[in-house]
Coordinates of N, CA and C and ligand atoms in Angstrom, one line a residue:
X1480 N 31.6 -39.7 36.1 CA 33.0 -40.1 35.7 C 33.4 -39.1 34.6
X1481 N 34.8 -38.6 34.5 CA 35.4 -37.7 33.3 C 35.2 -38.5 32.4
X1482 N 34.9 -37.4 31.5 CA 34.1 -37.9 30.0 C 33.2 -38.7 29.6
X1483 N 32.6 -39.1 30.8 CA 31.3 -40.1 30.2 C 30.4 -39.4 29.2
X1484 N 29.7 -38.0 29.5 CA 29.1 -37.1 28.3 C 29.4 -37.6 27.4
X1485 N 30.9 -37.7 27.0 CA 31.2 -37.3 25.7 C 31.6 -39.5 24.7
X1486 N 31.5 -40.3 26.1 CA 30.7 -41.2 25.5 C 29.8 -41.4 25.4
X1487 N 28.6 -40.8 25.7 CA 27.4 -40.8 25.9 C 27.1 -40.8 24.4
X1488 N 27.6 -39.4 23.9 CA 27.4 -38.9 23.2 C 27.8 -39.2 21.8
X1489 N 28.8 -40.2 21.9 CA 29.3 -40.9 20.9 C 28.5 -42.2 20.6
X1490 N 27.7 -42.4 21.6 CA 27.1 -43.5 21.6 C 26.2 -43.7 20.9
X1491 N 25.4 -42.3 20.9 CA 24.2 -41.6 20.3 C 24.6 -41.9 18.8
X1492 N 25.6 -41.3 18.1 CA 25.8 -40.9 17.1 C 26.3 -42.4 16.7
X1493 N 27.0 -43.6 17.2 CA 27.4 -45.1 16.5 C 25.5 -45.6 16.2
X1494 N 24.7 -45.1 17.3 CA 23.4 -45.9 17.0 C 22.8 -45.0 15.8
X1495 N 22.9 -44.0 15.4 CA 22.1 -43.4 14.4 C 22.7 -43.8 13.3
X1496 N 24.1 -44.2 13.2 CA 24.7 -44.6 12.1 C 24.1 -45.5 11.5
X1497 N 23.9 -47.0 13.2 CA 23.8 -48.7 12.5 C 22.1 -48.9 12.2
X1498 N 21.7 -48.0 12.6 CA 20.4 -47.7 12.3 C 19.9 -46.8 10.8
X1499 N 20.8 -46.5 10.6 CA 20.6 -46.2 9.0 C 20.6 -47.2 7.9
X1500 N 21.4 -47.8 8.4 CA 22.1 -49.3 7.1 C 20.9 -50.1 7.9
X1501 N 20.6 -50.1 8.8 CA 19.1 -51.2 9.4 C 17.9 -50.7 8.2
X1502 N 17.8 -49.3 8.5 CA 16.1 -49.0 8.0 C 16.3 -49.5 6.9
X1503 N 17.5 -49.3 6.2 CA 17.7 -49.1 4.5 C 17.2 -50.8 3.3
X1504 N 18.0 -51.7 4.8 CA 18.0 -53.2 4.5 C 17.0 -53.7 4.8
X1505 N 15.7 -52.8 5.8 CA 14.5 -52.7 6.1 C 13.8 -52.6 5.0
X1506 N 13.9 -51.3 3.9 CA 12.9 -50.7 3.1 C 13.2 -52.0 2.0
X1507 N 14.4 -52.4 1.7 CA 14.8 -52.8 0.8 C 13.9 -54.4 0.7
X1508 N 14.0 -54.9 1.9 CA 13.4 -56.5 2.0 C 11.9 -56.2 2.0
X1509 N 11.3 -55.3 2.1 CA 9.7 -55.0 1.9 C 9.3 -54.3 1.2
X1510 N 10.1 -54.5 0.0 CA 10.0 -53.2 -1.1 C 8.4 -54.2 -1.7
X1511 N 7.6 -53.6 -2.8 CA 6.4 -53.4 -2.8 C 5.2 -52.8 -1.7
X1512 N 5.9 -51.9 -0.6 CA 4.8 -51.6 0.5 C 4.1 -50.0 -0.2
X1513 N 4.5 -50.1 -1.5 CA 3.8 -48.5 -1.5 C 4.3 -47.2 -1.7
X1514 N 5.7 -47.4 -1.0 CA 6.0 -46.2 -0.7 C 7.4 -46.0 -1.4
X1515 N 7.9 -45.0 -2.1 CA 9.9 -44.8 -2.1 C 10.4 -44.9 -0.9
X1516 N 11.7 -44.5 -1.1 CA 12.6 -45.0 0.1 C 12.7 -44.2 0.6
X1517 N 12.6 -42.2 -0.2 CA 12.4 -41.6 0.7 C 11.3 -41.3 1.3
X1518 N 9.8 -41.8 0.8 CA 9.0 -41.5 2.0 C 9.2 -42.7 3.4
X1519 N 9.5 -43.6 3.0 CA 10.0 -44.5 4.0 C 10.5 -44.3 5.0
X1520 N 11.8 -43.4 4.3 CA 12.9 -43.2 5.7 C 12.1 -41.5 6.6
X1521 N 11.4 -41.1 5.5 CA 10.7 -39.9 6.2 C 9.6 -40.2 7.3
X1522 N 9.1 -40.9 7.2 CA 7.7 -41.6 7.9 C 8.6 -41.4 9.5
X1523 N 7.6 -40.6 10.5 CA 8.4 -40.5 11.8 C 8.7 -41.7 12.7
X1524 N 8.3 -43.1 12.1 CA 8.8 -44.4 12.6 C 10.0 -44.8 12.4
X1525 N 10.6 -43.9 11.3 CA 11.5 -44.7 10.9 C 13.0 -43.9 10.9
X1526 N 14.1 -44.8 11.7 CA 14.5 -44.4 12.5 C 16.3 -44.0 11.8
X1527 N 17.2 -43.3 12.1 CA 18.6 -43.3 11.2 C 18.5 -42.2 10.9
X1528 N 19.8 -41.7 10.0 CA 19.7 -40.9 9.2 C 19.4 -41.3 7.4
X1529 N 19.0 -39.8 6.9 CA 19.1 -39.8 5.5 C 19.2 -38.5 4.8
X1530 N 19.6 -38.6 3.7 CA 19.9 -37.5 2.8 C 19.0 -37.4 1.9
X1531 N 19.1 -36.1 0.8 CA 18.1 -36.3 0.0 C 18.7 -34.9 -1.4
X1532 N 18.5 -35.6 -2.3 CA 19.1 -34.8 -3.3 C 18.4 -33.6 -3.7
X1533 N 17.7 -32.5 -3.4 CA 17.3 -31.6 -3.2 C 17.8 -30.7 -4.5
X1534 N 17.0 -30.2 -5.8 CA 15.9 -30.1 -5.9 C 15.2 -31.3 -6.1
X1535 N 16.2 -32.4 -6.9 CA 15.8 -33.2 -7.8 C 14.7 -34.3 -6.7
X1536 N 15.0 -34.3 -5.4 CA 14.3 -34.9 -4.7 C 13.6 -33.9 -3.9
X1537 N 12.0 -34.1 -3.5 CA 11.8 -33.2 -2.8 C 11.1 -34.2 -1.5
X1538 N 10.9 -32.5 -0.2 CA 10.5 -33.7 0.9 C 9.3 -34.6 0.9
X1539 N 8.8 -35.2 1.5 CA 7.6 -35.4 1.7 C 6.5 -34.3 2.4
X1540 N 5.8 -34.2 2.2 CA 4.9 -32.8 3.3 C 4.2 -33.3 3.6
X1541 N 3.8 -33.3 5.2 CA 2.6 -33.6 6.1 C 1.2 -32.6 5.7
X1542 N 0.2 -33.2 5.6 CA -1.4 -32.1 5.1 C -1.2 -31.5 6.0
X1543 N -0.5 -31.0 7.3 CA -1.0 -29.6 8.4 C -0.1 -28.6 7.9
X1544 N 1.6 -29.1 7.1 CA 2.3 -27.8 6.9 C 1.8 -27.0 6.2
X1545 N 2.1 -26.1 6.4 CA 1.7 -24.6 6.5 C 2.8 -23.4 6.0
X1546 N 2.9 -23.1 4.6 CA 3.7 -22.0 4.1 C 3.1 -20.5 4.2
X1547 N 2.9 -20.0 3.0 CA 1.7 -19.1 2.5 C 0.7 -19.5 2.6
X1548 N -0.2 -18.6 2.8 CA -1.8 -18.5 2.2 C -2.5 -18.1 1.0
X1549 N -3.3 -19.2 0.2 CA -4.1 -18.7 -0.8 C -5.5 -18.8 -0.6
X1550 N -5.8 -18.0 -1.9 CA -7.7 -18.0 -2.0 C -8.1 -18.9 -2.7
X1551 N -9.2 -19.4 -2.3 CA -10.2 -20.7 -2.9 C -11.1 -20.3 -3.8
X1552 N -10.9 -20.5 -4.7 CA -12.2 -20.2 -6.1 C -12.7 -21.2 -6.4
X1553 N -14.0 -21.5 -6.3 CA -14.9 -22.8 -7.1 C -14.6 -23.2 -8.4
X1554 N -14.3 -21.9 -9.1 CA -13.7 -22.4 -10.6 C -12.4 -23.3 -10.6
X1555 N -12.6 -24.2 -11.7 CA -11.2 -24.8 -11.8 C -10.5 -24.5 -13.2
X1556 N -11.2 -23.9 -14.0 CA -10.9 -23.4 -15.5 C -9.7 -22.0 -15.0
X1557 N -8.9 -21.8 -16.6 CA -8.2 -20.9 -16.9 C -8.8 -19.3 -16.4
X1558 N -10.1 -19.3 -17.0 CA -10.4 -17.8 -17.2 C -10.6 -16.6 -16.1
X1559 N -9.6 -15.7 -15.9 CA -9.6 -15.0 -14.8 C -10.6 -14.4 -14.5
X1560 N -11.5 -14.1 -14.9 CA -13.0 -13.3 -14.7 C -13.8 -14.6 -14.0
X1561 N -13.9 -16.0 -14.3 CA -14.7 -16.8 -13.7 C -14.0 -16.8 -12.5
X1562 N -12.7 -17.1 -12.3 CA -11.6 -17.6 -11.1 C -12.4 -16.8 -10.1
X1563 N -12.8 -14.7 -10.8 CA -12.6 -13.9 -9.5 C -14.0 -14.0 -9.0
X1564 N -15.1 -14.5 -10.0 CA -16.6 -14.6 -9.4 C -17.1 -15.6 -8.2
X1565 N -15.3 -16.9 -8.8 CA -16.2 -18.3 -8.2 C -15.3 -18.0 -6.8
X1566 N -14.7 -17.0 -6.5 CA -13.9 -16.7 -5.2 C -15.1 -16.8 -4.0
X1567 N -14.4 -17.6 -3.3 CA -15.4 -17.5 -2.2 C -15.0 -16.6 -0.8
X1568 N -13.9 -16.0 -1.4 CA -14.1 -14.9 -0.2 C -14.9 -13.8 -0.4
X1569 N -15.6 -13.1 1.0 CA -17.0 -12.4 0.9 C -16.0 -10.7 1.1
X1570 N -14.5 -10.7 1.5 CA -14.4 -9.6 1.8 C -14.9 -9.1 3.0
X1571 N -14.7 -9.8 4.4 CA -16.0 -9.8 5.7 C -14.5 -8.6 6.5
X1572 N -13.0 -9.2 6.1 CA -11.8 -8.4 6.7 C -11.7 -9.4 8.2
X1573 N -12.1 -10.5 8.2 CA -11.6 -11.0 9.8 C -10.3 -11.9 9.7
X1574 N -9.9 -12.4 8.3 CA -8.8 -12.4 8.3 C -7.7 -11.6 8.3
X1575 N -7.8 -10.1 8.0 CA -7.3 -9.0 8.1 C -7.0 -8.6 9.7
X1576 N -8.1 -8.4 9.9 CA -8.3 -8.4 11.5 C -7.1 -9.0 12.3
X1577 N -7.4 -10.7 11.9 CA -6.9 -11.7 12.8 C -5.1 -11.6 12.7
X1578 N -4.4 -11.1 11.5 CA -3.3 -11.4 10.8 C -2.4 -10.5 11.7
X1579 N -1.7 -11.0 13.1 CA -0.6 -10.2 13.5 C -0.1 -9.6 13.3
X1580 N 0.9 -9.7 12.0 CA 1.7 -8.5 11.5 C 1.0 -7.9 10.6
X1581 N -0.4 -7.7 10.1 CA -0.9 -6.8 9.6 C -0.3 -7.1 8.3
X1582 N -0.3 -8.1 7.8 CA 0.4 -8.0 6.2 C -1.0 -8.0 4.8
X1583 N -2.3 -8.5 5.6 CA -2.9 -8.6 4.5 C -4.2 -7.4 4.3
X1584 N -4.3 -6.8 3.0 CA -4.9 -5.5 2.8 C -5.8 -6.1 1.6
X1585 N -7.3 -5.9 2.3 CA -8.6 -5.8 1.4 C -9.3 -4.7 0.6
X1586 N -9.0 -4.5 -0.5 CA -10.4 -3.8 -1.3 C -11.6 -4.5 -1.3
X1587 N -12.5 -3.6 -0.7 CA -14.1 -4.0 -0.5 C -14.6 -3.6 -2.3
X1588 N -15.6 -4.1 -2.4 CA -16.0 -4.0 -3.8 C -17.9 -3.2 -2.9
X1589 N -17.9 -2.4 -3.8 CA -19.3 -1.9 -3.8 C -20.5 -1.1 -5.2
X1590 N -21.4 -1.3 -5.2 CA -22.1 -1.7 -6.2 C -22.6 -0.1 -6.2
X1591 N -23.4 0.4 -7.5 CA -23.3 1.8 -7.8 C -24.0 2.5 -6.7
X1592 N -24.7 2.3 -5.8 CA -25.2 2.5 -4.9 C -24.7 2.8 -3.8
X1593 N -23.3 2.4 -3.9 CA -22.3 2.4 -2.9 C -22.4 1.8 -1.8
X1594 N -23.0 0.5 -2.2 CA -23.6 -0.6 -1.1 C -22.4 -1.5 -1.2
X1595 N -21.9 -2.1 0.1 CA -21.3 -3.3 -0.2 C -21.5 -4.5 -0.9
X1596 N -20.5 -4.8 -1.8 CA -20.8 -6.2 -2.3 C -19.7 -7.3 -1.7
X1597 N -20.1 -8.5 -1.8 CA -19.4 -9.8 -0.9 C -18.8 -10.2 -1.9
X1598 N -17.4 -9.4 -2.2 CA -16.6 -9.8 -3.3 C -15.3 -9.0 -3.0
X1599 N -14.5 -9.4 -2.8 CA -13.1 -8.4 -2.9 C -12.4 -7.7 -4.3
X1600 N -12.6 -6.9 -4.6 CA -12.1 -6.1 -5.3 C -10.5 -6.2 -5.7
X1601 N -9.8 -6.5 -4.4 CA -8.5 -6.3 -4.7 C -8.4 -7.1 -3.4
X1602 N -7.0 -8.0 -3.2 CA -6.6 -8.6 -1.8 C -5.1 -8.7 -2.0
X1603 N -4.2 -8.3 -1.0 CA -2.9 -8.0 -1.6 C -2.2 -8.9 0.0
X1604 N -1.2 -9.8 0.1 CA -0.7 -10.2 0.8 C 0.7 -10.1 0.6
X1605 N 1.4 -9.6 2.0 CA 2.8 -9.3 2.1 C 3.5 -10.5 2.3
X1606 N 3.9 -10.9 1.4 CA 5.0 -12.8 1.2 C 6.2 -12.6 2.6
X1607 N 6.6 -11.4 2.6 CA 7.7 -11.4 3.4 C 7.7 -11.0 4.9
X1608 N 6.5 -10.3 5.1 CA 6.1 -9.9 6.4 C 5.2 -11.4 7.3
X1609 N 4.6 -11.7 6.0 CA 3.7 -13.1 6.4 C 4.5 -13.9 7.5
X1610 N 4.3 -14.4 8.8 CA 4.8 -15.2 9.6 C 4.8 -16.3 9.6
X1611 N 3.5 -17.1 9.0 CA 3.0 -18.7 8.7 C 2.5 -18.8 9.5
X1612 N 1.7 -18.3 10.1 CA 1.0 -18.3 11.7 C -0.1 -19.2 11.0
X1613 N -1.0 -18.9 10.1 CA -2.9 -19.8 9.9 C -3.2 -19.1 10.5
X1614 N -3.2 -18.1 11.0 CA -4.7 -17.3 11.9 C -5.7 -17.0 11.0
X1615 N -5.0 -16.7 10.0 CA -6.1 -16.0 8.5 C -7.1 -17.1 8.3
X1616 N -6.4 -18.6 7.8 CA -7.2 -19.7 7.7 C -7.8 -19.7 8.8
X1617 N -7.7 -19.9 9.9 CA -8.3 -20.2 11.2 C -9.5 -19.8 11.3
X1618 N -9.4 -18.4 11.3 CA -10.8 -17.5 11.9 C -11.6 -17.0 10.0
X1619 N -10.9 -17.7 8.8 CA -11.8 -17.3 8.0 C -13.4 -18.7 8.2
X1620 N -14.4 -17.2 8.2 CA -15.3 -18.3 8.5 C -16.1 -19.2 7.0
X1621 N -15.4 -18.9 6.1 CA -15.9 -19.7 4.6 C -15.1 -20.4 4.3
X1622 N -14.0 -20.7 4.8 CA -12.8 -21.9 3.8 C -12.4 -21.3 2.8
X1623 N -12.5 -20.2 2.9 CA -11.9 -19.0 1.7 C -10.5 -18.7 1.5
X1624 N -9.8 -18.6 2.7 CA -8.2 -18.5 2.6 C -7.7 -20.1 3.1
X1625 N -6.5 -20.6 3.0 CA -6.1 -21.4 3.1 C -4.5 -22.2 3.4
X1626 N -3.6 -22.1 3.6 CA -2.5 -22.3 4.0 C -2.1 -23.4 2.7
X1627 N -1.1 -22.7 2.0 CA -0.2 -23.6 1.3 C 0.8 -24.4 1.7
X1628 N 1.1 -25.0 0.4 CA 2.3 -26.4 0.3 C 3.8 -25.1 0.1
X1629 N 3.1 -25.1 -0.8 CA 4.2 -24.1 -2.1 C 4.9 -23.1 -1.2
X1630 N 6.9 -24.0 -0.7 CA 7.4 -23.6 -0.6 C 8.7 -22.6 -1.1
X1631 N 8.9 -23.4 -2.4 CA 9.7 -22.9 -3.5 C 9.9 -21.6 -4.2
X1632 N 9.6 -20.3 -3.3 CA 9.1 -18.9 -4.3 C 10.6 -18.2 -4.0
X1633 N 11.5 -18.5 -4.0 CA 12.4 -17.6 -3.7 C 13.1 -17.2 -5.2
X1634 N 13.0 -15.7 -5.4 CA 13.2 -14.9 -6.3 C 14.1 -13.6 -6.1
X1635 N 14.3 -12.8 -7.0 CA 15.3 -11.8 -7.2 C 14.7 -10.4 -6.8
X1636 N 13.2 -10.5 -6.8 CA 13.1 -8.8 -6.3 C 11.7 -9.1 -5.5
X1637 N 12.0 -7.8 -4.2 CA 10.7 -8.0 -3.7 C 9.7 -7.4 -3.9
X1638 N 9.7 -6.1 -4.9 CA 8.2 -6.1 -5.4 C 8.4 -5.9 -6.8
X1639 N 7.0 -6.3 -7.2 CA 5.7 -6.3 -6.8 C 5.9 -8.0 -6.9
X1640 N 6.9 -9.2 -7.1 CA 7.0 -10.5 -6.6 C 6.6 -10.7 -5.2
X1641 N 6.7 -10.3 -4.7 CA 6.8 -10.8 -3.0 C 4.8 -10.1 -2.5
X1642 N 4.7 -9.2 -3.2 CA 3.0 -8.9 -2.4 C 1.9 -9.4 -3.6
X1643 N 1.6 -10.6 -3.0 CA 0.4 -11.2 -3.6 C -0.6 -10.6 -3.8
X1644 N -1.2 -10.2 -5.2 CA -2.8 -9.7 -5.5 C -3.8 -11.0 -5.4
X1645 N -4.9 -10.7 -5.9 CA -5.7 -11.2 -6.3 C -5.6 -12.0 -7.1
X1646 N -5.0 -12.1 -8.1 CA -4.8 -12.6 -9.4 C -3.8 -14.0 -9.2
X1647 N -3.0 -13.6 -8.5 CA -1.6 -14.8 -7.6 C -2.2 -15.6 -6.9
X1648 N -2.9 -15.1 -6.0 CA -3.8 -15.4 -4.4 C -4.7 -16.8 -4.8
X1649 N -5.6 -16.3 -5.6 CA -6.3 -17.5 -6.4 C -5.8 -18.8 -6.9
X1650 N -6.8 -19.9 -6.4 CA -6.3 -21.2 -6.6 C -7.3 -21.9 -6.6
X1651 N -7.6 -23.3 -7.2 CA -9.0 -23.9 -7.7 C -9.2 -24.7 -6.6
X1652 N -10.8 -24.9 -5.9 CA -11.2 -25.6 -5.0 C -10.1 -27.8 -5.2
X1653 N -10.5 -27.2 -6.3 CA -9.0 -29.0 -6.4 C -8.1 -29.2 -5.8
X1654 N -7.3 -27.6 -6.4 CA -6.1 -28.0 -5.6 C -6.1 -28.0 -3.9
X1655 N -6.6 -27.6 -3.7 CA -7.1 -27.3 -1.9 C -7.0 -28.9 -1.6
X1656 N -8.1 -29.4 -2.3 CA -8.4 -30.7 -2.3 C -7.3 -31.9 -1.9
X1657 N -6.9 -31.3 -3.0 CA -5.5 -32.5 -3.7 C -4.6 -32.4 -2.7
X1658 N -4.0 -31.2 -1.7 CA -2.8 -31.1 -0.6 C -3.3 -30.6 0.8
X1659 N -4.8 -30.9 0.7 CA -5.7 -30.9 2.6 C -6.4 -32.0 2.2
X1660 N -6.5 -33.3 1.6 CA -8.0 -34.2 1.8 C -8.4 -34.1 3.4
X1661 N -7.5 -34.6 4.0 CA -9.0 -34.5 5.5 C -9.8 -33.6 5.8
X1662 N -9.0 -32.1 5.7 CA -9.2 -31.0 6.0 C -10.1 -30.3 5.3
X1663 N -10.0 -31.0 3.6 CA -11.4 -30.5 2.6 C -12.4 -31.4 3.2
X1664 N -12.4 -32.6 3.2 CA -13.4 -33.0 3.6 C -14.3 -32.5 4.7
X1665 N -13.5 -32.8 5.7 CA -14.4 -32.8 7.1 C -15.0 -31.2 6.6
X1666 N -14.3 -29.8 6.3 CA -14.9 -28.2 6.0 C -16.0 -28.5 5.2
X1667 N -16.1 -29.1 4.0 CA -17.1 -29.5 3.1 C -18.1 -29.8 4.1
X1668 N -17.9 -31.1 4.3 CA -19.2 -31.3 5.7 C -19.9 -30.3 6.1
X1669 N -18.9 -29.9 7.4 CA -19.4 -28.8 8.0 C -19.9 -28.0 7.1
X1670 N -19.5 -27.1 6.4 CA -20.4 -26.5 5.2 C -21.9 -26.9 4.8
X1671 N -21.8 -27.8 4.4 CA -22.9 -28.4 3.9 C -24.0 -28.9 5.1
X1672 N -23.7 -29.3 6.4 CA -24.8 -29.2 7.1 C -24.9 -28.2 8.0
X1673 N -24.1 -26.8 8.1 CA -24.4 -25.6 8.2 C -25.4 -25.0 7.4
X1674 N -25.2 -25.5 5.8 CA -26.6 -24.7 5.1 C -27.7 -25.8 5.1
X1675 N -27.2 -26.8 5.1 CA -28.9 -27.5 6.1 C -29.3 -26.8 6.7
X1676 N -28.9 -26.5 8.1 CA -29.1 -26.1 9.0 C -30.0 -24.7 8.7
X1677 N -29.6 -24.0 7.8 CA -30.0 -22.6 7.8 C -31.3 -22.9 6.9
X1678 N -30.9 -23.9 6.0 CA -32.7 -24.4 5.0 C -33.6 -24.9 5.8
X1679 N -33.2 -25.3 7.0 CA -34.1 -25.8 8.1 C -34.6 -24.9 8.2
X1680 N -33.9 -23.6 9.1 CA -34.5 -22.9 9.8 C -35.6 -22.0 8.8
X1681 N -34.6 -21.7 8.0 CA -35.5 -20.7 6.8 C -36.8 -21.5 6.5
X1682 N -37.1 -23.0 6.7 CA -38.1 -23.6 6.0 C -39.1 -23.3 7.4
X1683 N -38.8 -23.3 8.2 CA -39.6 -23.6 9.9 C -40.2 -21.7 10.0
X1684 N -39.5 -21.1 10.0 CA -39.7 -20.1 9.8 C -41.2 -19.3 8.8
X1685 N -40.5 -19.9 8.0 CA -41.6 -19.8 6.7 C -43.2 -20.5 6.6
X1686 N -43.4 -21.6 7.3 CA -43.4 -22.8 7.9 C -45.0 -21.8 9.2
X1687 N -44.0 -21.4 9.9 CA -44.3 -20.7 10.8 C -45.3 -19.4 10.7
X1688 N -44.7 -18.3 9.8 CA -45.5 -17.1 9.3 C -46.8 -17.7 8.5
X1689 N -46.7 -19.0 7.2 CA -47.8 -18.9 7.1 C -48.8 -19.6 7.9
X1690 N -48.0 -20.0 8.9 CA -49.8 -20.6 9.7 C -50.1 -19.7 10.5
X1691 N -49.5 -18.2 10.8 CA -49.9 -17.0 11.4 C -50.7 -16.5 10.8
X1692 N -50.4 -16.1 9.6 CA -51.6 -15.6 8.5 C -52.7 -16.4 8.2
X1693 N -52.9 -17.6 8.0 CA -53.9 -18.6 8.2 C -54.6 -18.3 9.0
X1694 N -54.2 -18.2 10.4 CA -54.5 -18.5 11.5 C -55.5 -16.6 11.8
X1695 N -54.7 -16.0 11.2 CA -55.3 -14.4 10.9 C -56.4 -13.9 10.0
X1696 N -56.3 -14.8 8.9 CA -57.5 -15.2 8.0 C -58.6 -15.7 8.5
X1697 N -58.3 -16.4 9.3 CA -59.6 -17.4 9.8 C -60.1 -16.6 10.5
X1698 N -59.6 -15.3 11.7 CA -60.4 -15.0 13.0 C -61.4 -13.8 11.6
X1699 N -60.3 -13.5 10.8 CA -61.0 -12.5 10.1 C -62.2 -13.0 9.0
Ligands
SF4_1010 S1 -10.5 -14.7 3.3 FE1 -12.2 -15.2 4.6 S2 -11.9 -14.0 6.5 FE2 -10.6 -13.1 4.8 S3 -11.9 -11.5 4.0 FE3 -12.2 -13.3 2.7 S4 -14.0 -14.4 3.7 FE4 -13.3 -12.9 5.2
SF4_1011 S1 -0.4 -16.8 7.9 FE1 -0.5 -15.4 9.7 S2 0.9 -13.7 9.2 FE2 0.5 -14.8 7.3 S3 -1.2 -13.7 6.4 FE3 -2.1 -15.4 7.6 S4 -2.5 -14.4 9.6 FE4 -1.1 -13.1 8.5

């Protein structure tokens, strides 16, 4: 029939209306559940529209969004020299590797010997080239890089603002904490019975060689 679309479509838009003044008279008759009104009306159950006074209101964020990426230091203190020791990136470059548009550039650190050391020297990320992909988190195998919240960086020049060092990049195992709990958890885990796993083997091992030598002692 001519024009049904375009009742269709009117129709859509009368229910998103009477469904706004529903949720609202919703949040309002169950108020003590916990929540403001705007995480209420944010929650993907909940149905209508809403507005939101932006800055002064901000959105709610789901733990999977994904901005930037930072680095995880064990330290939680001020002092930049502990921040860059308790860094648990090793500098392995497979986040480098992994990073499509090539935005992120490693200094390896090496010791007077000119042996590698498992410490980055320098780590510089391109803010603007960056795509938000997580491949970096993905395939880092330590929980060393990590996808941020922090979407608010918009500034007046792009460098040296916009390419992240070392010194920017860094952020305390807390905060990781405080805007991934599932995500710290469950990694923590796995972490922790990964190096079981390796104290197993190193103990079996060990375990192993001296009853060889025992066992070599005795014929001898
Ligand atoms: S962040 Fe992870 S993957 Fe990237 S260099 Fe450091 S340890 Fe390796
Ligand atoms: S999020 Fe993607 S584009 Fe950005 S640094 Fe990581 S791998 Fe590269």
């Amino acid at each position: 029939m001519l024009g049904w679309g375009v009742v269709k479509g009117l129709g859509v838009t009368f229910r998103h209306f009477v469904e706004t003044y529903v949720e609202d008279i919703k949040y309002f008759t169950k108020r003590g559940m916990g929540q403001t009104l705007l995480e209420y009306r944010m929650a993907p159950e909940s149905r209508g529209i809403y507005t939101m006074q932006y800055p002064k209101e901000k959105p709610v964020i789901p733990e999977r969004f994904r901005f930037l990426p930072f680095l995880v230091t064990n330290y939680e203190g001020p002092e930049a020299d502990k921040r860059r020791e308790a860094n648990r990136c090793t500098s392995c470059g497979i986040c480098a590797k992994a990073c499509p548009p090539q935005c992120i550039w490693i200094v390896r650190t090496t010791n007077k010997q000119g042996r590698p050391v498992p410490q980055p020297a320098d780590f510089h990320i391109d803010m603007d080239i960056c795509m938000n992909c997580g491949y970096c988190a993905e395939f880092c195998p330590f929980d060393a890089i990590i996808m941020d919240h922090d979407y608010a960086l918009a500034d007046e020049k792009r460098e040296p603002d916009h390419v992240f060092g070392l010194e920017h990049l860094l952020k305390p195992a807390g905060y990781y904490h405080e805007i991934r709990p599932a995500q710290f958890v469950a990694r923590e885990e796995e972490r922790r019975l990964a190096e079981e796993e390796k104290r197993r083997k190193a103990a079996a091992k060990a375990a192993a060689l001296a009853a060889r030598k025992a066992a070599k002692n005795k014929e001898a």
